[in-house]
Short mmCIF file of C-alpha atoms in Angstrom, two decimals:
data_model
loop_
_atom_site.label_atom_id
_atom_site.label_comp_id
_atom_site.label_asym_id
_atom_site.label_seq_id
_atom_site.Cartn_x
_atom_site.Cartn_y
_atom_site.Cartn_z
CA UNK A 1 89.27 103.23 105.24
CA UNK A 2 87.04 103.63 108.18
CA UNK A 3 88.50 101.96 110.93
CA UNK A 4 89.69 104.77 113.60
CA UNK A 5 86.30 106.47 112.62
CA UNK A 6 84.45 103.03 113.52
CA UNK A 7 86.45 102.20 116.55
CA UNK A 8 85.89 105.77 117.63
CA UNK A 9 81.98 105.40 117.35
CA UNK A 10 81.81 102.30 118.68
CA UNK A 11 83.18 102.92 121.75
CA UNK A 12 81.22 105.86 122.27
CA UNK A 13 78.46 103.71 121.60
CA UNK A 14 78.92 101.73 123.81
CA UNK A 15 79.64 103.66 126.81
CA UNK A 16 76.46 105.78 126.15
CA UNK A 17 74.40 102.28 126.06
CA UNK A 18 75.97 102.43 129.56
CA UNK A 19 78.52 99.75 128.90
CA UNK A 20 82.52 100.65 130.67
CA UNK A 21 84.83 101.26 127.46
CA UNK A 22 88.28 101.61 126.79
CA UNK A 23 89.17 102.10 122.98
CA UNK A 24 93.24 101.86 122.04
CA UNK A 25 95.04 102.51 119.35
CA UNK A 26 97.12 100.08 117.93
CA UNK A 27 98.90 102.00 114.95
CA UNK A 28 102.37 103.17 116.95
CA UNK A 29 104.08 105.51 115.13
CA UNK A 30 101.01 107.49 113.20
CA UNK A 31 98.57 107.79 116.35
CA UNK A 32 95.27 109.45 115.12
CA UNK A 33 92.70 107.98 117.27
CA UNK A 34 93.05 110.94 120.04
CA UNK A 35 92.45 113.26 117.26
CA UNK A 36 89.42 111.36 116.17
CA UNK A 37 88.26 111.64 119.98
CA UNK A 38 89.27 115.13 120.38
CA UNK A 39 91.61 114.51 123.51
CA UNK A 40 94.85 115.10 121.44
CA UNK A 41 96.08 117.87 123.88
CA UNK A 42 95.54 115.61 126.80
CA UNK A 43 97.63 112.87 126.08
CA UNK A 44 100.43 112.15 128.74
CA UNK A 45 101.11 108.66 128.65
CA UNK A 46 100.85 106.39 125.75
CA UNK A 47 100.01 102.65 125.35
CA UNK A 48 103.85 102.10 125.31
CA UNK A 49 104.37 103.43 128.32
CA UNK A 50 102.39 101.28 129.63
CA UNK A 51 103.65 98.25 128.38
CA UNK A 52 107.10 99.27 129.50
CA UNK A 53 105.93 100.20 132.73
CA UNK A 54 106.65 103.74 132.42
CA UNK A 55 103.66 104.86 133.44
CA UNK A 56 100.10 102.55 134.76
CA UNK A 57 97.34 102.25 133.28
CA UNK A 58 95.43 105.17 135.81
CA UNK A 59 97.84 107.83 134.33
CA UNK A 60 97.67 106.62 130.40
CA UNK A 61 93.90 106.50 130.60
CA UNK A 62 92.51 109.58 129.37
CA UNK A 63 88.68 109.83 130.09
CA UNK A 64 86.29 111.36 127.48
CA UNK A 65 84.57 114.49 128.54
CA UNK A 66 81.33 114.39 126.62
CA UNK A 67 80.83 110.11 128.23
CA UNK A 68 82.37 109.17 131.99
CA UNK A 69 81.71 105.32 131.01
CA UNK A 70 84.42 105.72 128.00
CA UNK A 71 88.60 105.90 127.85
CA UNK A 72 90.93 106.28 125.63
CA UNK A 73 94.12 105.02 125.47
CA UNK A 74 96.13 106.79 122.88
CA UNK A 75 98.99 105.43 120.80
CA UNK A 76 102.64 106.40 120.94
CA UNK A 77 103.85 108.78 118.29
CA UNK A 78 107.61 107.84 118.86
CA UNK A 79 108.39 104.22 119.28
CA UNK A 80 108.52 101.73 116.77
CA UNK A 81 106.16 99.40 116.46
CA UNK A 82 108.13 96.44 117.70
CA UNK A 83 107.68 98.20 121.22
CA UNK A 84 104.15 96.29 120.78
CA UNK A 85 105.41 92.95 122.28
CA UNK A 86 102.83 90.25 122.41
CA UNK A 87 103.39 90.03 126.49
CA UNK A 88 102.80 93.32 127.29
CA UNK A 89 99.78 93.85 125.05
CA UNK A 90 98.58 90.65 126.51
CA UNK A 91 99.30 92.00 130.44
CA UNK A 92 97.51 95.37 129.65
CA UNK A 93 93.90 93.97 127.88
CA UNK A 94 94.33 91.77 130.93
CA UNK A 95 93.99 94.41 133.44
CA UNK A 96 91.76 96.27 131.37
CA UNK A 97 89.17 93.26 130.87
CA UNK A 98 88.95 93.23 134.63
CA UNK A 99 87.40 96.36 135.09
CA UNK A 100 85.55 97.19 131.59
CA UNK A 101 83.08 95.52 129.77
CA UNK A 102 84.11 96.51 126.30
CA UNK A 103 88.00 96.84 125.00
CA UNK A 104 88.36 97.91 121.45
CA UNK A 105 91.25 97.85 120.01
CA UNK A 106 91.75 100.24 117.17
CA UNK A 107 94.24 98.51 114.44
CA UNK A 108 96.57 100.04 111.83
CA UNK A 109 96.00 99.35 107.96
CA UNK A 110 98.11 96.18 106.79
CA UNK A 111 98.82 92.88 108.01
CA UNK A 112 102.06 93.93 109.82
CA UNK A 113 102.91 93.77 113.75
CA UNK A 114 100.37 96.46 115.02
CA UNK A 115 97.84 95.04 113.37
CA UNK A 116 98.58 91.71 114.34
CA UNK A 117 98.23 92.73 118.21
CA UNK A 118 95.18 94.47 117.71
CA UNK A 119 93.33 91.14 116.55
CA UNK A 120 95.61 88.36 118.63
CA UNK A 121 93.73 88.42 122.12
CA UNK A 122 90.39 89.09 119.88
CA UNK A 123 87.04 87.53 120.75
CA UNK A 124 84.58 89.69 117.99
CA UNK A 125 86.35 90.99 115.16
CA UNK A 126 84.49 94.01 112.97
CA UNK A 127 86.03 93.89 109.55
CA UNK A 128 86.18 97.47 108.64
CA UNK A 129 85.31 97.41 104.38
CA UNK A 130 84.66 99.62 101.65
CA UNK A 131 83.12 98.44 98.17
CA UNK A 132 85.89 98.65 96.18
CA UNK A 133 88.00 95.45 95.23
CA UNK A 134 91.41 96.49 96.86
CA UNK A 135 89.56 97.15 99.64
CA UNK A 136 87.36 93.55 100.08
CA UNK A 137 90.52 91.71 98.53
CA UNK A 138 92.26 93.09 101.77
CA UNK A 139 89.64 92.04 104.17
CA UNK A 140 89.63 88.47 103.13
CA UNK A 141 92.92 88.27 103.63
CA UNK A 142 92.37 89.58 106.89
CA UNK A 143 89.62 86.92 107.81
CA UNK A 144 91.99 84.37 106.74
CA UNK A 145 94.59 86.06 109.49
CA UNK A 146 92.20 86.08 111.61
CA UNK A 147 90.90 82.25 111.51
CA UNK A 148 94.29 80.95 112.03
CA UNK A 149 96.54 83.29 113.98
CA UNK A 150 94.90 84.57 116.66
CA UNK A 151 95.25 83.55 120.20
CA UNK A 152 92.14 81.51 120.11
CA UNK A 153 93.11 79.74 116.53
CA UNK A 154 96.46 78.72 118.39
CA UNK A 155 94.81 77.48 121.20
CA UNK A 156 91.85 75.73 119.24
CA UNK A 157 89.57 77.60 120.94
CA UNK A 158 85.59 79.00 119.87
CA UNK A 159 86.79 81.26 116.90
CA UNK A 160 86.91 85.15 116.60
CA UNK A 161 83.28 85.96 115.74
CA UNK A 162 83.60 87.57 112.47
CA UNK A 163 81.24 90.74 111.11
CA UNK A 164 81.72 93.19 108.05
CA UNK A 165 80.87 96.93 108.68
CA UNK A 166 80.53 98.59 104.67
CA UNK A 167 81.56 101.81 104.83
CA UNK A 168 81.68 104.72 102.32
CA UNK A 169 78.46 103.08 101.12
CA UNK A 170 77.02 105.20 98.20
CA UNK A 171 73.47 103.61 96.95
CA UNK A 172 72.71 106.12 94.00
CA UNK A 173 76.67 104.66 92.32
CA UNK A 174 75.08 101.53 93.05
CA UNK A 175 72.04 101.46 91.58
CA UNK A 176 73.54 102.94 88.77
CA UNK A 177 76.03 99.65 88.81
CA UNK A 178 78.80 101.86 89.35
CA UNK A 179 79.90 100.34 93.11
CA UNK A 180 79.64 97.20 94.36
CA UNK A 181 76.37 96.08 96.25
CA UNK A 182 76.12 95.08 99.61
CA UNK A 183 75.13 91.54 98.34
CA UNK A 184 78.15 91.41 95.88
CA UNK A 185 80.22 92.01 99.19
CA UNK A 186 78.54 89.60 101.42
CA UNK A 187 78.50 86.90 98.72
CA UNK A 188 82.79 87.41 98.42
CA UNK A 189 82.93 87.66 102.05
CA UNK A 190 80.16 85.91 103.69
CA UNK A 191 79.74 87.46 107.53
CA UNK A 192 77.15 88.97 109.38
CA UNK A 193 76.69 92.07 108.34
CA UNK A 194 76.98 94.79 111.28
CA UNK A 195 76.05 97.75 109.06
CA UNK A 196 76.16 99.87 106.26
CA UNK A 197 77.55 103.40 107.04
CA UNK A 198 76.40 105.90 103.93
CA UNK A 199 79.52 107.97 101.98
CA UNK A 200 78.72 111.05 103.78
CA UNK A 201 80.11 114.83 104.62
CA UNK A 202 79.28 113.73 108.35
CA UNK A 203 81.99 112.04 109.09
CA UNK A 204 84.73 114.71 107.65
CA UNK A 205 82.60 117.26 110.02
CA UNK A 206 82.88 115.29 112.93
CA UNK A 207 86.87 114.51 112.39
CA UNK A 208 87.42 117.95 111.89
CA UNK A 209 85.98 118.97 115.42
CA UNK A 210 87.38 115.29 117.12
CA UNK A 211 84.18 114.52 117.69
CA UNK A 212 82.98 110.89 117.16
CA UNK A 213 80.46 111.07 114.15
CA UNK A 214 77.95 109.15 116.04
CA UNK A 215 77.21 111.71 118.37
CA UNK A 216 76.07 113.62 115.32
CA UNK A 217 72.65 112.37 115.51
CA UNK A 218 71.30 114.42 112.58
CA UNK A 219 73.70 112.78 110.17
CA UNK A 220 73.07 109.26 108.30
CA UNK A 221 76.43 107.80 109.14
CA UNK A 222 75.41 108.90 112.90
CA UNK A 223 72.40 106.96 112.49
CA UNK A 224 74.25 104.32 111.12
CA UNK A 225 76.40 104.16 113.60
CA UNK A 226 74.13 104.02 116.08
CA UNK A 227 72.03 101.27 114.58
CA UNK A 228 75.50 99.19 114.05
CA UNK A 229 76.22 99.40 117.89
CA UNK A 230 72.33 98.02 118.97
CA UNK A 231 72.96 95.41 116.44
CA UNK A 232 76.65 94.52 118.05
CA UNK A 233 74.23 94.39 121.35
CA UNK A 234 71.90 92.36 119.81
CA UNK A 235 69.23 94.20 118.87
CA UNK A 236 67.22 93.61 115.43
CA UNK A 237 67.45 96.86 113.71
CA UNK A 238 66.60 96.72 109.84
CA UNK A 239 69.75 98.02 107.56
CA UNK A 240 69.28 101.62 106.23
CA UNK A 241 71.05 104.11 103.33
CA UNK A 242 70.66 100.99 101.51
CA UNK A 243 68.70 102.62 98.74
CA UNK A 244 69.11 106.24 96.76
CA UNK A 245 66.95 109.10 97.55
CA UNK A 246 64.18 108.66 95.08
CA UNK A 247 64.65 111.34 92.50
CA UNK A 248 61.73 113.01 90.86
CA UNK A 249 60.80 112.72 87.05
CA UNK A 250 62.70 116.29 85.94
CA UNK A 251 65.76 115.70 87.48
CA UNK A 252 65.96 112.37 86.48
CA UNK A 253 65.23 113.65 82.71
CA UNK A 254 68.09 116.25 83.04
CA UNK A 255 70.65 114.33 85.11
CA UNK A 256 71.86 115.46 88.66
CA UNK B 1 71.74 110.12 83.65
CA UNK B 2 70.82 112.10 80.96
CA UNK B 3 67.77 112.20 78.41
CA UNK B 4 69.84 110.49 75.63
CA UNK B 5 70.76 107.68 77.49
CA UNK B 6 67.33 107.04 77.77
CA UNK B 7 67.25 106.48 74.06
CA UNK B 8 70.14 104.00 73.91
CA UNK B 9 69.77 100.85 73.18
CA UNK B 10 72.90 99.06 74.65
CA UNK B 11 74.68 100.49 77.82
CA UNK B 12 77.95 98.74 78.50
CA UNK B 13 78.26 96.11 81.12
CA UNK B 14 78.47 98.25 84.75
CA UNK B 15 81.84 98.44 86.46
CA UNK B 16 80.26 97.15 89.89
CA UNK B 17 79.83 93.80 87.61
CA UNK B 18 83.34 93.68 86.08
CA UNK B 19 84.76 94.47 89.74
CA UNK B 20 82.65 91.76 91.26
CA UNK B 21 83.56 89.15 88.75
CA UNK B 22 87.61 90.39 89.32
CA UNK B 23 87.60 89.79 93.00
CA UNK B 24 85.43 86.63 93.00
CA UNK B 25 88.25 84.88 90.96
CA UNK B 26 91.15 87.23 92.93
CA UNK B 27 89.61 86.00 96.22
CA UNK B 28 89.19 82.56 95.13
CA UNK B 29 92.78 82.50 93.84
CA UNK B 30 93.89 83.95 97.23
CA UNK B 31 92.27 81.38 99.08
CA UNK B 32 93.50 78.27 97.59
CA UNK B 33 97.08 80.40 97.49
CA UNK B 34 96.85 81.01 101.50
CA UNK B 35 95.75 77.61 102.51
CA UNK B 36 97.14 76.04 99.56
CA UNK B 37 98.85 72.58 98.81
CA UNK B 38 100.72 71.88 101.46
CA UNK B 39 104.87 72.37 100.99
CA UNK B 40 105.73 68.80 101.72
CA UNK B 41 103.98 67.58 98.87
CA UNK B 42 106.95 66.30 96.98
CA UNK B 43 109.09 65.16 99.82
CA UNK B 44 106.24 62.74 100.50
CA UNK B 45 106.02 61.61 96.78
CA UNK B 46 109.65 60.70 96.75
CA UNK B 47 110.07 58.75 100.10
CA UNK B 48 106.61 56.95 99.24
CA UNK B 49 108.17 55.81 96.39
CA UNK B 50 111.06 54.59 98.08
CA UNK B 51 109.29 52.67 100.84
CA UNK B 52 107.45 50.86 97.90
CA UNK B 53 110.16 50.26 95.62
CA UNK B 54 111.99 48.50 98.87
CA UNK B 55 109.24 45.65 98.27
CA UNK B 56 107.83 46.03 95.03
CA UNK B 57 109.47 47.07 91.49
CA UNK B 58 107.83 49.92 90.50
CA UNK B 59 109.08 52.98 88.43
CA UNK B 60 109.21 56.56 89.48
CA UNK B 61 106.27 57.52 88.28
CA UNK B 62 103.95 54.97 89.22
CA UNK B 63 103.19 56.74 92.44
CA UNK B 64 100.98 59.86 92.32
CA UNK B 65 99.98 62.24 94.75
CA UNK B 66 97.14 64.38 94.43
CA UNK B 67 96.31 66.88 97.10
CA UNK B 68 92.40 68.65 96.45
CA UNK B 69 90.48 71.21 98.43
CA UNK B 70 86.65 70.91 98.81
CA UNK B 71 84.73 73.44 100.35
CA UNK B 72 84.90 72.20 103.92
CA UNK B 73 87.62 69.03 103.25
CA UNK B 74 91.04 68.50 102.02
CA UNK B 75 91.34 65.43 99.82
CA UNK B 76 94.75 63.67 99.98
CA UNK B 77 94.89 61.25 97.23
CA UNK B 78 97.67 58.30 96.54
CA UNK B 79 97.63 56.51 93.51
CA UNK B 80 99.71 53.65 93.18
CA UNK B 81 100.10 51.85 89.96
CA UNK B 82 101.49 47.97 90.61
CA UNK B 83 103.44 46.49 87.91
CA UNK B 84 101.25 43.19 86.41
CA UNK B 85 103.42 40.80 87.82
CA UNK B 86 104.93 41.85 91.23
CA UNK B 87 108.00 40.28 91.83
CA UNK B 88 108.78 40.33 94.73
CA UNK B 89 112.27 40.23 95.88
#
């Protein structure tokens, strides 16, 4: 849960630090990240068309209107997923890497063929978790996918760097031992944690109105967002939402 | 949290505990699943056994082959047990 939402803010994230990005979607067949982004309505070409050289990569591109430094480039909603070969996925980032500093690939749920392209030609990997054990389960599975079939596993080259983004984070269930912690996840999965995005009515808000939730600036998870993309950067920014608002003494007494 | 739980005494162990202590052994259990013994295993075992038993008389299951994973190494272990008097042939 969480990953077109984080791909989404990411990118924008990135292209408002002033960094040239291109975010695709990988999940053929079910595209949602244009409707995430808001551009659903202007979506002519598709990734697929691409790849089968239907269409280049000037026409597919659809730029954002609220950042000139971002693109999308949407999924197909018709082809089967196969269409995804691992030469023309390869051909495409290749192009794309030449003229933008950030690609981010958006991938569908599950370990199958989109999902596999979206973290082959990987060099950072954000491993998109919520606390809950069918959720972390998944993602270690993932890592182990990720350390030894990518494109730089296969080639024994410097491996994927590796972070966890928690998402859906709610501190009061934790503190009342009702969710797992931060710590319990980072001691099952053991990466460098990129941030903790709060459970929050933000982010339905933003999806609603395709609007990336980070560019809600009032909102936690838009502040978490935005602290998870200077930390991608490299910037030290201390973890927040990691604690419940403090409650006072009545409500405490009477629940709430 | 209401005022009466402030008066109990015992509050049941907290679900975030019994779901970390699930996945720790799920994950674990994954792990050694995924990278697991390798599938060769017994073909190895059997032609070992048949390169030794060319020069030495030993019975089938004096070879053993153990196969262990440490947190950073993979231990392949070969135990051969020689009869007390080789005879060699």
């Amino acid at each position: 849960m969480g990953k077109t939402t984080t791909a989404a803010s990411l990118a924008m994230g990135l292209a408002q630090k002033g960094k040239r990005t291109v975010v695709i979607d990988f999940d053929v067949g079910l595209r949602n990240l244009d409707l995430i982004m808001g551009c659903e309505r202007r979506v002519v070409y598709d990734f697929i068309n691409v790849i089968n050289n239907e269409a280049n990569l000037g026409q597919a591109l659809i730029r954002d209107k609220r950042c000139d430094l971002l693109y999308v480039l949407p999924a197909s909603q018709t082809r089967d997923k196969d269409a995804l070969t691992k030469e023309g996925v390869a051909r495409v980032l290749e192009e794309l890497a030449a003229s933008y500093d950030f690609v981010i690939c958006d991938s569908p749920a599950g370990i199958e063929h989109g999902a596999t392209m979206a973290m082959y030609f990987a060099d950072d990997a954000v491993v998109v978790t919520n606390p809950e054990v069918s959720s972390v389960r998944d993602s270690d599975r993932m890592l182990g996918i990720l350390s030894s079939r990518s494109r730089r596993a296969e080639l024994s080259e410097e491996p994927i760097r590796e972070f966890l983004l928690l998402t859906r984070y709610d501190a009061g269930r934790v503190q009342n031992g009702e969710m797992l912690s931060v710590d319990d996840v980072q001691e099952i999965l053991a990466l460098k944690l990129l941030g903790i995005i709060p459970e929050s009515k933000a982010v339905l808000t933003a999806s609603n109105s395709g609007t990336p939730v980070i560019l809600d600036r009032e909102s936690d998870a838009g502040q978490a967002y935005s602290d998870m993309v200077a930390r991608y950067l490299g910037d030290e920014v201390p973890h927040r939402f990691l604690h419940a608002e403090k409650k006072g003494f009545l409500s405490r007494l009477f629940g709430g | 949290m209401g005022l009466l739980d402030y008066f109990r005494a015992t509050q049941p162990p907290a679900s975030a505990t019994v779901a970390k202590e699930r996945l720790q052994i799920l994950v674990a259990h994954d792990r050694a699943a995924a990278r697991g013994c390798p599938s060769y295993l017994p073909q190895l075992q059997t032609e070992i056994l048949a390169v030794i038993r060319k020069y030495i008389d030993v019975d089938m299951n004096s070879v053993t082959v153990n196969y262990e994973q440490g947190e950073s190494h993979e231990v392949l272990e070969l135990n051969i047990i020689l009869p007390d008097t080789p005879s060699s042939r």
